[in-house]
mmCIF file with all atom_site columns, C-alpha atoms in Angstrom:
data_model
loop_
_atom_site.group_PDB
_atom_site.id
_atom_site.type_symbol
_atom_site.label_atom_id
_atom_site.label_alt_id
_atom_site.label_comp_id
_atom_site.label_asym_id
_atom_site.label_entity_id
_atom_site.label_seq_id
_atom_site.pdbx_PDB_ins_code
_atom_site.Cartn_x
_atom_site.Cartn_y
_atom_site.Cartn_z
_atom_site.occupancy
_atom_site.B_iso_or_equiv
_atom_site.pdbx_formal_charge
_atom_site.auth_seq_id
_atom_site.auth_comp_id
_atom_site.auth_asym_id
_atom_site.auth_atom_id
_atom_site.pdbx_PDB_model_num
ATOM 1   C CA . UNK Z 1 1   ? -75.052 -66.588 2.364   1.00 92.00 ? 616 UNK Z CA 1
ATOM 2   C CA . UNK Z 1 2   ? -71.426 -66.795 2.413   1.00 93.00 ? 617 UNK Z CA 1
ATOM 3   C CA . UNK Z 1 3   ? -68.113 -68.521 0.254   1.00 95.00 ? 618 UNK Z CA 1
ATOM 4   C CA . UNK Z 1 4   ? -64.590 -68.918 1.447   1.00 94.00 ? 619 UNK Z CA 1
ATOM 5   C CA . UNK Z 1 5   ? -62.455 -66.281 0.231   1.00 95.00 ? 620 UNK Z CA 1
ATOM 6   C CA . UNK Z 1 6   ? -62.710 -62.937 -1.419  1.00 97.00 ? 621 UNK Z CA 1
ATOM 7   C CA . UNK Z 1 7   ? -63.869 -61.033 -5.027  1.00 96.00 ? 622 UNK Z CA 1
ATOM 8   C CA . UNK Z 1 8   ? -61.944 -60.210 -7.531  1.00 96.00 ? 623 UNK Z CA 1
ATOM 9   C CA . UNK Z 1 9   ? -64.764 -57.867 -9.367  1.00 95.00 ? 624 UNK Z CA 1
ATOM 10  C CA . UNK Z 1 10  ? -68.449 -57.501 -10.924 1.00 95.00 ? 625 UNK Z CA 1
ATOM 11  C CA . UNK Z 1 11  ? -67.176 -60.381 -13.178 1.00 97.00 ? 626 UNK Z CA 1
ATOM 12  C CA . UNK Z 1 12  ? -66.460 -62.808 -10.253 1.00 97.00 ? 627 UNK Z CA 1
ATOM 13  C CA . UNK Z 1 13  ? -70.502 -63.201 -9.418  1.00 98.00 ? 628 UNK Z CA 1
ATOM 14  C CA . UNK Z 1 14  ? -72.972 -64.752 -12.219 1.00 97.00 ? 629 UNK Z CA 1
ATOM 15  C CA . UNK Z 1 15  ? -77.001 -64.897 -11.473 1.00 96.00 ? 630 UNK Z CA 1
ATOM 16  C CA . UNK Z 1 16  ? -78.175 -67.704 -13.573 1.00 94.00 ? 631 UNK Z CA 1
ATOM 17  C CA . UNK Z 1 17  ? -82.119 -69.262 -13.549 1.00 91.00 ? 632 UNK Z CA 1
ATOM 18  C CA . UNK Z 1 18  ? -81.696 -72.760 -12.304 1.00 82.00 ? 633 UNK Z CA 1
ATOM 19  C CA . UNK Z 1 19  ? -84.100 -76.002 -12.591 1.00 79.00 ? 634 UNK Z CA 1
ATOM 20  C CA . UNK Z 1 20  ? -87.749 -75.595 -11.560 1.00 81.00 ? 635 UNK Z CA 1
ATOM 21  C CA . UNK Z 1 21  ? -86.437 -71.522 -12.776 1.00 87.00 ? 636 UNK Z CA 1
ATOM 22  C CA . UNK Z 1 22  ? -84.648 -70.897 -8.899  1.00 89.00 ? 637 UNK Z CA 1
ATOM 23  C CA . UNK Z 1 23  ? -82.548 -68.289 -9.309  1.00 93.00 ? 638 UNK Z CA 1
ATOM 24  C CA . UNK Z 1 24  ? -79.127 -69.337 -8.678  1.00 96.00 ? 639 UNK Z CA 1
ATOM 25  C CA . UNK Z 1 25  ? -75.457 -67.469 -7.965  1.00 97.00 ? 640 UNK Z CA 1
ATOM 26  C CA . UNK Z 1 26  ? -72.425 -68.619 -9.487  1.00 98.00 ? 641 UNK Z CA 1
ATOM 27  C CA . UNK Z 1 27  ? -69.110 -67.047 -7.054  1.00 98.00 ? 642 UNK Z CA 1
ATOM 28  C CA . UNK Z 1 28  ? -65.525 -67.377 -8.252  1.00 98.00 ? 643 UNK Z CA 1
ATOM 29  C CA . UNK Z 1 29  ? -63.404 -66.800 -5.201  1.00 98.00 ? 644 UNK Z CA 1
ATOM 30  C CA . UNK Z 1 30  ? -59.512 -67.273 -3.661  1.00 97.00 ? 645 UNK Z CA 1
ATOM 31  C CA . UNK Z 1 31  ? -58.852 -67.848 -0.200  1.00 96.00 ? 646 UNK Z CA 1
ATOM 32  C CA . UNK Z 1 32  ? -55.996 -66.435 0.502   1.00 92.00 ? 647 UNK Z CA 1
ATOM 33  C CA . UNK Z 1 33  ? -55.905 -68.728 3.602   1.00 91.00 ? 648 UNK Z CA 1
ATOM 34  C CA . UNK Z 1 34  ? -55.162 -72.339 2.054   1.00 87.00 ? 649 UNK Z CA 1
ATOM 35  C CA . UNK Z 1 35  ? -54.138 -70.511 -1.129  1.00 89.00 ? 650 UNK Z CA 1
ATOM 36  C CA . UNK Z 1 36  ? -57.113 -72.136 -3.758  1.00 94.00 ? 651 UNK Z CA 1
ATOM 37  C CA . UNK Z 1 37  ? -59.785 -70.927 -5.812  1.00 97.00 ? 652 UNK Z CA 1
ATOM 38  C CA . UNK Z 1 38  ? -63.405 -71.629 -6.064  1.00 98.00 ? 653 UNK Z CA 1
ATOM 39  C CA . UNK Z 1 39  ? -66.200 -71.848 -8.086  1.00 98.00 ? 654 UNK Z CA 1
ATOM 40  C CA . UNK Z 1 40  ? -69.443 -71.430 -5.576  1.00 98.00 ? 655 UNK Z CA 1
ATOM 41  C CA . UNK Z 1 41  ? -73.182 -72.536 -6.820  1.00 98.00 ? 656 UNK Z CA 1
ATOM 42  C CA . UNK Z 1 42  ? -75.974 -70.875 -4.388  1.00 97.00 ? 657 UNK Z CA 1
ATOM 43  C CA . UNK Z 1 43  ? -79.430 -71.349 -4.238  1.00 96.00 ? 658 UNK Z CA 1
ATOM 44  C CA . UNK Z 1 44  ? -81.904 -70.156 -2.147  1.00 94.00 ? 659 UNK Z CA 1
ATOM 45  C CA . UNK Z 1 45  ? -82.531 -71.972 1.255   1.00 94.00 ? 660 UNK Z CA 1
ATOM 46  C CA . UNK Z 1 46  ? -85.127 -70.222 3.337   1.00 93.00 ? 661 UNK Z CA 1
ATOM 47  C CA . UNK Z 1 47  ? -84.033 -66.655 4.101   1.00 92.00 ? 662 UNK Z CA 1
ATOM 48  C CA . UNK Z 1 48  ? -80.577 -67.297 3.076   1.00 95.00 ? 663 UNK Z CA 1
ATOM 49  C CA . UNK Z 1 49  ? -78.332 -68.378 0.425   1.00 96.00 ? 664 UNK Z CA 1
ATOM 50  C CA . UNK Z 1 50  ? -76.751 -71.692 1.228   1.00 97.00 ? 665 UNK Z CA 1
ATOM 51  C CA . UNK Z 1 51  ? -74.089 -73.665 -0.975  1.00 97.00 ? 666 UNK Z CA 1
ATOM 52  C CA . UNK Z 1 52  ? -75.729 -76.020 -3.732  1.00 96.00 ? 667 UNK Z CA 1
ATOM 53  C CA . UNK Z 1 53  ? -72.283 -76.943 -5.035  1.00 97.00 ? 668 UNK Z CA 1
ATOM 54  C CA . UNK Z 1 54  ? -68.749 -76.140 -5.118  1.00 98.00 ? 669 UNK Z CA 1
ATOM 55  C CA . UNK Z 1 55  ? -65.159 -76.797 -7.140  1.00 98.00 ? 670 UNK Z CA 1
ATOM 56  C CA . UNK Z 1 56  ? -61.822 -76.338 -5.627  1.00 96.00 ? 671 UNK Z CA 1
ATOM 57  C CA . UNK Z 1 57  ? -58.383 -76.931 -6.387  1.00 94.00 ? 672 UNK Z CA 1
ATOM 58  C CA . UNK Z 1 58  ? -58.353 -74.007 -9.173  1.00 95.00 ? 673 UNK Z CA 1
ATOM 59  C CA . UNK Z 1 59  ? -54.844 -72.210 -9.588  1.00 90.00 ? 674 UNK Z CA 1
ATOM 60  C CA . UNK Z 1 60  ? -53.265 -74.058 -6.078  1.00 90.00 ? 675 UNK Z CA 1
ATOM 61  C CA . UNK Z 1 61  ? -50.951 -71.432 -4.145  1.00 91.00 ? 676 UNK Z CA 1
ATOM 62  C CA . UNK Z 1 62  ? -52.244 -68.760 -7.227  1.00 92.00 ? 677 UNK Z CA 1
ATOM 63  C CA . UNK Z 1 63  ? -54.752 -66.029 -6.902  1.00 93.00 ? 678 UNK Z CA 1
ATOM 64  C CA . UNK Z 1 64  ? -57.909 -65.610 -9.575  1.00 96.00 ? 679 UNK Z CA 1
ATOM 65  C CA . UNK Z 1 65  ? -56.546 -62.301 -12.366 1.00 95.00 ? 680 UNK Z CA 1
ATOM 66  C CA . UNK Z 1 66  ? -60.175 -62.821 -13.969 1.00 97.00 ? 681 UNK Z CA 1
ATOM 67  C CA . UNK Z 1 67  ? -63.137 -64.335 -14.153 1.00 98.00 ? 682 UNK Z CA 1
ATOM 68  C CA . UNK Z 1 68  ? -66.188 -64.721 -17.380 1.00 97.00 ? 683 UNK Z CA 1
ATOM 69  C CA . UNK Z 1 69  ? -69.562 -66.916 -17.220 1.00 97.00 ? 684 UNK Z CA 1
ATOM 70  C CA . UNK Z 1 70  ? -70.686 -67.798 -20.055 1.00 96.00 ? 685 UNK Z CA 1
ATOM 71  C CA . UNK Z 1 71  ? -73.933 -69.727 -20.155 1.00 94.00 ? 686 UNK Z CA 1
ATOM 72  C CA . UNK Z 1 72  ? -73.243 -72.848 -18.347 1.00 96.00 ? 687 UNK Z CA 1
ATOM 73  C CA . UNK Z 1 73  ? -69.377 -72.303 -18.792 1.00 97.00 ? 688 UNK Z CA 1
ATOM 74  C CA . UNK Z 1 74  ? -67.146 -70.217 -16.238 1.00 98.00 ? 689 UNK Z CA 1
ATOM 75  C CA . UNK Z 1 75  ? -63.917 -69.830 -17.628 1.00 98.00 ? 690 UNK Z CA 1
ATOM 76  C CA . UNK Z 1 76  ? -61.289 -68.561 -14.719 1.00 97.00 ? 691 UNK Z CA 1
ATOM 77  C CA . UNK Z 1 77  ? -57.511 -66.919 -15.095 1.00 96.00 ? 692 UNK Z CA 1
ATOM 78  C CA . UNK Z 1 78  ? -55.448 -67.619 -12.102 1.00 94.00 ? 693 UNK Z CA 1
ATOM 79  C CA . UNK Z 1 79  ? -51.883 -66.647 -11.728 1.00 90.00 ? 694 UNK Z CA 1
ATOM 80  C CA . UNK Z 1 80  ? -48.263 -66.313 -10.419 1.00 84.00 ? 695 UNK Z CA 1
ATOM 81  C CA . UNK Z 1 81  ? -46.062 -67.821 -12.703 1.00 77.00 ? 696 UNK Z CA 1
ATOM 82  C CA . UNK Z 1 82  ? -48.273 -69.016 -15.660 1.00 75.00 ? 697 UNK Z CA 1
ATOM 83  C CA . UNK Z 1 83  ? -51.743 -68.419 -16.378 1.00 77.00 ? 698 UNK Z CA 1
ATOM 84  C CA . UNK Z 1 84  ? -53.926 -71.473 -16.229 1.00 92.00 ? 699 UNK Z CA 1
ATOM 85  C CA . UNK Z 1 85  ? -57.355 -70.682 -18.096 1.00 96.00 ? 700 UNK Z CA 1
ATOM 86  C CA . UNK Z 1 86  ? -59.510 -73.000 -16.651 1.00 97.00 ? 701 UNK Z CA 1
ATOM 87  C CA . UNK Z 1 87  ? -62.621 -73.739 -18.435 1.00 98.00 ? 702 UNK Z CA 1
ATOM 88  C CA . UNK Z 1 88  ? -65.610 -75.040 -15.470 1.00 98.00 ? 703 UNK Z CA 1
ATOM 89  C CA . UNK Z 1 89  ? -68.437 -76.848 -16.095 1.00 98.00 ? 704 UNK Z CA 1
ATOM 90  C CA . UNK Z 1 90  ? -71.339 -75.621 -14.291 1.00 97.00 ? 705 UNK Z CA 1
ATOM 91  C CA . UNK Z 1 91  ? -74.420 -77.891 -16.426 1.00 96.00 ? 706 UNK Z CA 1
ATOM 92  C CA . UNK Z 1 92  ? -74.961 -79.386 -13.219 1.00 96.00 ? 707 UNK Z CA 1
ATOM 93  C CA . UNK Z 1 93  ? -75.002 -76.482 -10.371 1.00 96.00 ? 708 UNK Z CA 1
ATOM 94  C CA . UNK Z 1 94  ? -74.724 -79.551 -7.812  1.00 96.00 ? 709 UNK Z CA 1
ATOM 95  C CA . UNK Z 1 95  ? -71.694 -81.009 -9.372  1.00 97.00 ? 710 UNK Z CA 1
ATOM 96  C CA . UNK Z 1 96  ? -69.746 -78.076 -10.652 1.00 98.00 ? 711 UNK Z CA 1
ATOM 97  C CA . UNK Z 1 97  ? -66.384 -79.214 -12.200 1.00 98.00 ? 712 UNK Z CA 1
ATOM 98  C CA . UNK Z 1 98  ? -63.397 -78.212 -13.964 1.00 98.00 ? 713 UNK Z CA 1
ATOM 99  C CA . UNK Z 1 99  ? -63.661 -79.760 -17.629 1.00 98.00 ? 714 UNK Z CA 1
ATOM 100 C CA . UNK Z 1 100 ? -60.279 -78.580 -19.618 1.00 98.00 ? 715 UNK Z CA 1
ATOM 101 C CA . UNK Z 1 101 ? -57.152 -76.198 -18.637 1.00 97.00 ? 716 UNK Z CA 1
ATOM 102 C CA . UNK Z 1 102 ? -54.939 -74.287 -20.499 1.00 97.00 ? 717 UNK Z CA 1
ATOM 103 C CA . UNK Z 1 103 ? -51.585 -73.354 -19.012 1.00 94.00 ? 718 UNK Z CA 1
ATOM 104 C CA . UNK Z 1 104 ? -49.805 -69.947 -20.733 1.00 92.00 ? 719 UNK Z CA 1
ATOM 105 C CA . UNK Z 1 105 ? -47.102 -67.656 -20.173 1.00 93.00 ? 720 UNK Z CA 1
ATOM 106 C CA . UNK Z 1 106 ? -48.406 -64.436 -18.651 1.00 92.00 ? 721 UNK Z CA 1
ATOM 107 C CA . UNK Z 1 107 ? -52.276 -63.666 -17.627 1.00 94.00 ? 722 UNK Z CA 1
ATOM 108 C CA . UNK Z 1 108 ? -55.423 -62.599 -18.714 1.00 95.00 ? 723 UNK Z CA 1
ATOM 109 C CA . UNK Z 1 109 ? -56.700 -59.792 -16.396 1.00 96.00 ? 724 UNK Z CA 1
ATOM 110 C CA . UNK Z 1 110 ? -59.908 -59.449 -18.668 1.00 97.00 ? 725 UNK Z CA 1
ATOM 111 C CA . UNK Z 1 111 ? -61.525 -61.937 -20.343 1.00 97.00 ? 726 UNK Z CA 1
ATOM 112 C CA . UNK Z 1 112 ? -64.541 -60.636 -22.908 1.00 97.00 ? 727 UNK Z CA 1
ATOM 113 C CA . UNK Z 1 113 ? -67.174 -63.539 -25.080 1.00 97.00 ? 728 UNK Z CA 1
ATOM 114 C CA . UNK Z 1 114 ? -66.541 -63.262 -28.745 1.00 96.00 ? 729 UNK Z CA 1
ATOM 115 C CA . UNK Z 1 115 ? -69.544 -65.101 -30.014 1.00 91.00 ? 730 UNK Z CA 1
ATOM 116 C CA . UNK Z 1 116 ? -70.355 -68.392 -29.071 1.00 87.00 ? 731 UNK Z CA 1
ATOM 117 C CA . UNK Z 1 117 ? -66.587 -70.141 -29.130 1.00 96.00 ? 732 UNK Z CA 1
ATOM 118 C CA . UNK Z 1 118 ? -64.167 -67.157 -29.082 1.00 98.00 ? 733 UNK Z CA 1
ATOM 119 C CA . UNK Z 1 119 ? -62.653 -65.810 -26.081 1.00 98.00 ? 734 UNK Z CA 1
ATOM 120 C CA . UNK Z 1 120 ? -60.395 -62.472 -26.043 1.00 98.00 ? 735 UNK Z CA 1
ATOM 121 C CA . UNK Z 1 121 ? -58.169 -62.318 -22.989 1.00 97.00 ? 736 UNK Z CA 1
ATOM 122 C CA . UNK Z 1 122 ? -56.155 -58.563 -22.370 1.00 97.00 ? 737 UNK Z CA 1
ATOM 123 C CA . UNK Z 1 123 ? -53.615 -58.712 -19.548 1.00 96.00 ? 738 UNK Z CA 1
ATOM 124 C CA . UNK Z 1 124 ? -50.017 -59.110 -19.020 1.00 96.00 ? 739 UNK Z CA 1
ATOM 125 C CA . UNK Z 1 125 ? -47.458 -61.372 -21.083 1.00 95.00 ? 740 UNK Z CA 1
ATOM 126 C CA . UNK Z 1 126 ? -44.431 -62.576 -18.651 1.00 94.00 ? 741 UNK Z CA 1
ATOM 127 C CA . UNK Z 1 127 ? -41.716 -65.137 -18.237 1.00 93.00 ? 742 UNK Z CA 1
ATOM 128 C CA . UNK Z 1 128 ? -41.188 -68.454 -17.175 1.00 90.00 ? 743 UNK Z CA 1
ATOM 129 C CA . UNK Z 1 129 ? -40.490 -66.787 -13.534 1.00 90.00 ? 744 UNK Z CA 1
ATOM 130 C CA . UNK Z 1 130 ? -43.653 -64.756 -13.463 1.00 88.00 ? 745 UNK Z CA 1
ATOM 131 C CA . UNK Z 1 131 ? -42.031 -61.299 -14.919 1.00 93.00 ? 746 UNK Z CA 1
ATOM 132 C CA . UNK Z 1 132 ? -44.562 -59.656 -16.609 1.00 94.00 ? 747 UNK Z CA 1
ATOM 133 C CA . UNK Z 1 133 ? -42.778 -57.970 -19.762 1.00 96.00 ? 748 UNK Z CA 1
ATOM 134 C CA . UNK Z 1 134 ? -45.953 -55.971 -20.946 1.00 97.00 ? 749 UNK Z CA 1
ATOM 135 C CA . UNK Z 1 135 ? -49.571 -56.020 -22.543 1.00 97.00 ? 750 UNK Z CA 1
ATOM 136 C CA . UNK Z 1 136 ? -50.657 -59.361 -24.052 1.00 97.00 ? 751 UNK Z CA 1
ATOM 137 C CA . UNK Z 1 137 ? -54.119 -60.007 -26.347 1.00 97.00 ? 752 UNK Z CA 1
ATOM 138 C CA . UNK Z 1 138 ? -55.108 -63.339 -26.460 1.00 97.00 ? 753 UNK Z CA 1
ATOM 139 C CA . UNK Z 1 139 ? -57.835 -65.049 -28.950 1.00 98.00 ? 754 UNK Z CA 1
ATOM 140 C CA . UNK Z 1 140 ? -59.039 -68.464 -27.452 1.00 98.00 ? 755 UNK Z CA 1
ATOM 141 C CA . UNK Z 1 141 ? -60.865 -71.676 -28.753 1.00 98.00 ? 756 UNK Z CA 1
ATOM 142 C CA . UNK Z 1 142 ? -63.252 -72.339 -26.351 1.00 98.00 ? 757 UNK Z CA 1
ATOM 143 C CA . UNK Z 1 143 ? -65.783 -74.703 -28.416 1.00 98.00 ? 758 UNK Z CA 1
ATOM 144 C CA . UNK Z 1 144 ? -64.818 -77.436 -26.675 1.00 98.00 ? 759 UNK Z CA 1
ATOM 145 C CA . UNK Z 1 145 ? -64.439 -76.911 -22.870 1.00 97.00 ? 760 UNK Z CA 1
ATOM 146 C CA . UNK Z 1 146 ? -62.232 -79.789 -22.509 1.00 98.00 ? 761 UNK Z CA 1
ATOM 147 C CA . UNK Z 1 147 ? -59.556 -78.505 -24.460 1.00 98.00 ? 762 UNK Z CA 1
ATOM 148 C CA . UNK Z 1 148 ? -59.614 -74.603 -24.596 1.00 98.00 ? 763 UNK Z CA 1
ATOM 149 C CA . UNK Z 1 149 ? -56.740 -73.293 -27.047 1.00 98.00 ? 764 UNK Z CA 1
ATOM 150 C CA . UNK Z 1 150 ? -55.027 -70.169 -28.031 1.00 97.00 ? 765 UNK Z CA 1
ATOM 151 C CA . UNK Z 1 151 ? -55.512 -69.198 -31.700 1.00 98.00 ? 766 UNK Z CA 1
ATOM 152 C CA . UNK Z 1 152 ? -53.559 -66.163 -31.882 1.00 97.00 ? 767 UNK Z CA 1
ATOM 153 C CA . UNK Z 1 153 ? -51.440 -64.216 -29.227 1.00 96.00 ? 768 UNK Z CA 1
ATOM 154 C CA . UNK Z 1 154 ? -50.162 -60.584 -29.777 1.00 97.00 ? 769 UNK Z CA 1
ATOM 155 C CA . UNK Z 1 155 ? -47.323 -58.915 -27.242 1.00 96.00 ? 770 UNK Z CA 1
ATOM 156 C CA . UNK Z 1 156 ? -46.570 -55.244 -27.192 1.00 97.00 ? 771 UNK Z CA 1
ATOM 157 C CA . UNK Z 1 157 ? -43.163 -55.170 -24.539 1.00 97.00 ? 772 UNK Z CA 1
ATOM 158 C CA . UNK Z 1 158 ? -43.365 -52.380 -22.083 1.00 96.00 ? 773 UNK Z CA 1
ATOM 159 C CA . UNK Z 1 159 ? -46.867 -51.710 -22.457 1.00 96.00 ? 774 UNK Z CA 1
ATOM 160 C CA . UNK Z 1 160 ? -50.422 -51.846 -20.645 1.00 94.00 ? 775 UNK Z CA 1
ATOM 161 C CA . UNK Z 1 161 ? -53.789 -51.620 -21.039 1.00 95.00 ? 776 UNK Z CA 1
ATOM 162 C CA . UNK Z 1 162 ? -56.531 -49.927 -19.111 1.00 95.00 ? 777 UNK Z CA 1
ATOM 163 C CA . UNK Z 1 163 ? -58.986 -52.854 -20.204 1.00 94.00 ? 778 UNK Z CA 1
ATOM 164 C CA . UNK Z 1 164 ? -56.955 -54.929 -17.616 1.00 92.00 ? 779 UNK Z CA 1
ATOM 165 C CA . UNK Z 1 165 ? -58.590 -53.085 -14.893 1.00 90.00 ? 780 UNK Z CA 1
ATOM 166 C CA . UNK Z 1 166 ? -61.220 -50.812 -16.166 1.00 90.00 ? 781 UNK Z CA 1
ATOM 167 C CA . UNK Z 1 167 ? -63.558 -52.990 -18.649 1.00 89.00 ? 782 UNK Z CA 1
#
């Protein structure tokens, strides 16, 4: 089989038991080519893996900084001057779609399932431009896909963490 674009990491691909129990594969990708991001659905077709269903249009002229599924939920950080935390629907592997967005200063290069609801992001805090000013911890709302939230944000200026790269 084959997507558009490239892999960010391990967290990027999601193996997920389908109807009638077909193993399915869930691919977040950018393509660097018409500058969007995707979420891919595969299934099995034969001896390949061919496209069951597909959503575009995530983080236009931004690249994917991280990338979580969560049970029927993929929840995707994109990035270059805010961070959009997109929350994607994926209940329906033939119709996947985006069902709530958050936009935010900064980005989430790790994104880690607290529970059922909770979401920590660890990654970079920045400015309105897109200057990241240091490490940023982020505890998200996701109970509702339609309208993920931030609870509580923490900034340490200057700094970094080796959880943005190094789970």
């Amino acid at each position: 089989g084959a997507v558009r674009g490239h892999l960010l990491d391990q967290f990027s691909m999601s193996e997920v038991t389908g109807g009638d129990d077909v193993a399915l594969l869930r691919v977040a990708t950018t393509d660097d080519a018409d500058q969007e991001s995707y979420v891919t659905v595969l299934g099995p077709d034969n001896d390949r893996l061919a496209e069951v269903g597909q959503v575009g249009g995530l983080g236009e002229g931004e690249q994917i900084y991280s990338v979580r599924f969560v049970g029927e939920i993929g929840y995707v950080v994109t990035f270059r001057q805010t961070d959009p935390l997109y929350t994607v629907d994926l209940s329906d592997p033939t119709a996947p779609s985006v069902a709530g967005e958050l936009e935010l200063l900064g980005y989430s290069a790790y994104l880690h399932p607290i529970g059922d609801d909770l979401l920590l992001g660890v990654g970079q805090d920045a400015t309105a431009g897109g200057q990241t000013t240091g490490t940023q911890l982020s505890l998200f709302d996701v109970s509702d896909p339609a309208d993920p939230q931030r609870l509580q944000q923490v900034s340490i200026p200057g700094a970094s963490s080796a959880a943005e790269y190094d789970h």
